[in-house]
Amino acid sequence: MTVYLDVDDLVAIATVVLKAPPAVRDYGLLASAAARPGTVVFGHEAYPDLWEKAASLFHSVNANHALIDGNKRLAWSATAVFLGLNGVPVPRIDVDEAEAFVMAVSTGQLAEVPEIARRLRAVYRR
């Protein structure tokens, strides 16, 4: 069974990452990002694969801009926590590669969940 993050989890993660409580611009957007990995459409999971669930969380947190500052950091960290809670340990990750990945999603170069999932899986499997 998949473990999902909720709004409180995202705020707690952001608080750790930012070393202070985050300035939340829109709790609705934060809730939307938290809910996206568990989306069910016509009785079928929109993201049936764990990596696609993680990618949808990463993309939504990054794109929704629910925080005044720290959205990219929260996206990366929340995705790592989500994967960790679901049995995927955080590997040693090349910082430059991680930054390039985060920026590619942030700028829209990577915008499709299946492609984000593929790249995320590759980053985690090095």
mmCIF file of C-alpha atoms in Angstrom:
data_model
loop_
_atom_site.group_PDB
_atom_site.id
_atom_site.type_symbol
_atom_site.label_atom_id
_atom_site.label_comp_id
_atom_site.label_asym_id
_atom_site.label_seq_id
_atom_site.Cartn_x
_atom_site.Cartn_y
_atom_site.Cartn_z
ATOM 1 C CA MET A 1 0.000 0.000 0.000
ATOM 2 C CA THR A 2 1.359 3.404 -0.980
ATOM 3 C CA VAL A 3 2.026 5.967 1.740
ATOM 4 C CA TYR A 4 1.068 9.485 0.657
ATOM 5 C CA LEU A 5 2.048 12.889 2.020
ATOM 6 C CA ASP A 6 -0.546 15.442 3.071
ATOM 7 C CA VAL A 7 -0.443 19.226 3.457
ATOM 8 C CA ASP A 8 0.847 19.011 7.025
ATOM 9 C CA ASP A 9 3.667 16.743 5.855
ATOM 10 C CA LEU A 10 4.616 19.185 3.099
ATOM 11 C CA VAL A 11 4.641 22.102 5.550
ATOM 12 C CA ALA A 12 6.768 20.078 7.997
ATOM 13 C CA ILE A 13 9.234 19.124 5.252
ATOM 14 C CA ALA A 14 9.423 22.735 4.063
ATOM 15 C CA THR A 15 10.047 23.877 7.639
ATOM 16 C CA VAL A 16 13.038 21.541 7.916
ATOM 17 C CA VAL A 17 14.411 22.400 4.477
ATOM 18 C CA LEU A 18 13.962 26.157 4.860
ATOM 19 C CA LYS A 19 14.958 26.143 8.552
ATOM 20 C CA ALA A 20 11.805 28.141 9.311
ATOM 21 C CA PRO A 21 8.083 27.755 8.778
ATOM 22 C CA PRO A 22 7.328 28.395 5.099
ATOM 23 C CA ALA A 23 5.352 31.370 3.879
ATOM 24 C CA VAL A 24 2.470 29.573 2.206
ATOM 25 C CA ARG A 25 0.896 31.611 -0.564
ATOM 26 C CA ASP A 26 -1.932 29.175 -1.295
ATOM 27 C CA TYR A 27 -2.858 26.161 0.841
ATOM 28 C CA GLY A 28 -5.209 24.985 -1.917
ATOM 29 C CA LEU A 29 -2.300 24.629 -4.319
ATOM 30 C CA LEU A 30 -0.318 22.798 -1.645
ATOM 31 C CA ALA A 31 -3.271 20.451 -1.059
ATOM 32 C CA SER A 32 -3.594 19.903 -4.801
ATOM 33 C CA ALA A 33 0.074 18.933 -5.057
ATOM 34 C CA ALA A 34 -0.230 16.557 -2.090
ATOM 35 C CA ALA A 35 -3.334 14.896 -3.553
ATOM 36 C CA ARG A 36 -2.126 14.465 -7.126
ATOM 37 C CA PRO A 37 -0.133 11.219 -6.654
ATOM 38 C CA GLY A 38 -3.242 9.451 -5.342
ATOM 39 C CA THR A 39 -5.566 10.658 -8.088
ATOM 40 C CA VAL A 40 -8.140 8.117 -9.243
ATOM 41 C CA VAL A 41 -9.980 8.647 -12.535
ATOM 42 C CA PHE A 42 -12.966 6.462 -13.415
ATOM 43 C CA GLY A 43 -11.858 3.919 -10.830
ATOM 44 C CA HIS A 44 -8.261 3.711 -12.097
ATOM 45 C CA GLU A 45 -5.153 5.252 -10.599
ATOM 46 C CA ALA A 46 -3.925 8.108 -12.771
ATOM 47 C CA TYR A 47 -0.372 7.254 -11.688
ATOM 48 C CA PRO A 48 -0.239 3.481 -11.079
ATOM 49 C CA ASP A 49 3.553 3.282 -10.781
ATOM 50 C CA LEU A 50 5.407 4.541 -7.669
ATOM 51 C CA TRP A 51 7.812 6.548 -9.843
ATOM 52 C CA GLU A 52 4.929 8.251 -11.654
ATOM 53 C CA LYS A 53 3.322 9.061 -8.299
ATOM 54 C CA ALA A 54 6.632 10.574 -7.155
ATOM 55 C CA ALA A 55 6.984 12.458 -10.448
ATOM 56 C CA SER A 56 3.469 13.871 -10.168
ATOM 57 C CA LEU A 57 4.226 15.104 -6.644
ATOM 58 C CA PHE A 58 7.535 16.590 -7.770
ATOM 59 C CA HIS A 59 5.955 18.310 -10.763
ATOM 60 C CA SER A 60 2.975 19.688 -8.821
ATOM 61 C CA VAL A 61 4.962 21.087 -5.912
ATOM 62 C CA ASN A 62 7.413 22.622 -8.354
ATOM 63 C CA ALA A 63 4.809 24.042 -10.757
ATOM 64 C CA ASN A 64 2.053 25.114 -8.347
ATOM 65 C CA HIS A 65 4.230 27.634 -6.492
ATOM 66 C CA ALA A 66 2.197 27.258 -3.313
ATOM 67 C CA LEU A 67 5.029 28.759 -1.258
ATOM 68 C CA ILE A 68 6.375 32.284 -1.513
ATOM 69 C CA ASP A 69 9.897 30.807 -1.563
ATOM 70 C CA GLY A 70 11.318 27.303 -1.536
ATOM 71 C CA ASN A 71 9.102 25.457 -4.012
ATOM 72 C CA LYS A 72 11.952 23.708 -5.812
ATOM 73 C CA ARG A 73 13.616 22.709 -2.541
ATOM 74 C CA LEU A 74 10.312 21.422 -1.220
ATOM 75 C CA ALA A 75 9.628 19.514 -4.449
ATOM 76 C CA TRP A 76 12.972 17.718 -4.246
ATOM 77 C CA SER A 77 12.771 17.020 -0.519
ATOM 78 C CA ALA A 78 9.113 15.964 -0.466
ATOM 79 C CA THR A 79 9.765 13.565 -3.333
ATOM 80 C CA ALA A 80 12.701 12.048 -1.451
ATOM 81 C CA VAL A 81 10.539 11.647 1.680
ATOM 82 C CA PHE A 82 7.680 10.156 -0.359
ATOM 83 C CA LEU A 83 9.980 7.629 -2.001
ATOM 84 C CA GLY A 84 11.657 6.842 1.314
ATOM 85 C CA LEU A 85 8.318 6.203 3.014
ATOM 86 C CA ASN A 86 7.542 3.811 0.193
ATOM 87 C CA GLY A 87 10.755 1.805 0.489
ATOM 88 C CA VAL A 88 13.105 3.603 -1.898
ATOM 89 C CA PRO A 89 16.249 4.700 -0.072
ATOM 90 C CA VAL A 90 17.867 7.978 -1.018
ATOM 91 C CA PRO A 91 21.097 7.173 -2.863
ATOM 92 C CA ARG A 92 24.185 9.319 -3.215
ATOM 93 C CA ILE A 93 23.083 11.887 -5.750
ATOM 94 C CA ASP A 94 25.291 14.134 -7.817
ATOM 95 C CA VAL A 95 24.328 17.675 -6.781
ATOM 96 C CA ASP A 96 24.850 19.107 -10.269
ATOM 97 C CA GLU A 97 22.698 16.399 -11.829
ATOM 98 C CA ALA A 98 19.976 16.942 -9.228
ATOM 99 C CA GLU A 99 20.038 20.707 -9.782
ATOM 100 C CA ALA A 100 19.820 20.266 -13.566
ATOM 101 C CA PHE A 101 16.867 17.908 -13.117
ATOM 102 C CA VAL A 102 15.045 20.292 -10.756
ATOM 103 C CA MET A 103 15.622 23.226 -13.086
ATOM 104 C CA ALA A 104 14.469 21.254 -16.151
ATOM 105 C CA VAL A 105 11.147 20.587 -14.424
ATOM 106 C CA SER A 106 10.938 24.124 -13.049
ATOM 107 C CA THR A 107 11.447 25.719 -16.458
ATOM 108 C CA GLY A 108 9.096 23.341 -18.245
ATOM 109 C CA GLN A 109 11.773 21.524 -20.235
ATOM 110 C CA LEU A 110 10.504 18.404 -18.479
ATOM 111 C CA ALA A 111 6.756 18.708 -18.109
ATOM 112 C CA GLU A 112 5.310 15.252 -18.702
ATOM 113 C CA VAL A 113 4.956 12.944 -15.709
ATOM 114 C CA PRO A 114 6.181 9.779 -17.510
ATOM 115 C CA GLU A 115 9.380 11.541 -18.603
ATOM 116 C CA ILE A 116 9.911 13.081 -15.157
ATOM 117 C CA ALA A 117 9.397 9.598 -13.667
ATOM 118 C CA ARG A 118 11.943 8.086 -16.047
ATOM 119 C CA ARG A 119 14.538 10.746 -15.203
ATOM 120 C CA LEU A 120 13.794 10.545 -11.473
ATOM 121 C CA ARG A 121 14.254 6.777 -11.542
ATOM 122 C CA ALA A 122 17.567 7.236 -13.377
ATOM 123 C CA VAL A 123 18.784 9.775 -10.807
ATOM 124 C CA TYR A 124 17.892 7.391 -7.973
ATOM 125 C CA ARG A 125 19.497 4.354 -9.561
ATOM 126 C CA ARG A 126 22.998 5.735 -10.067
#
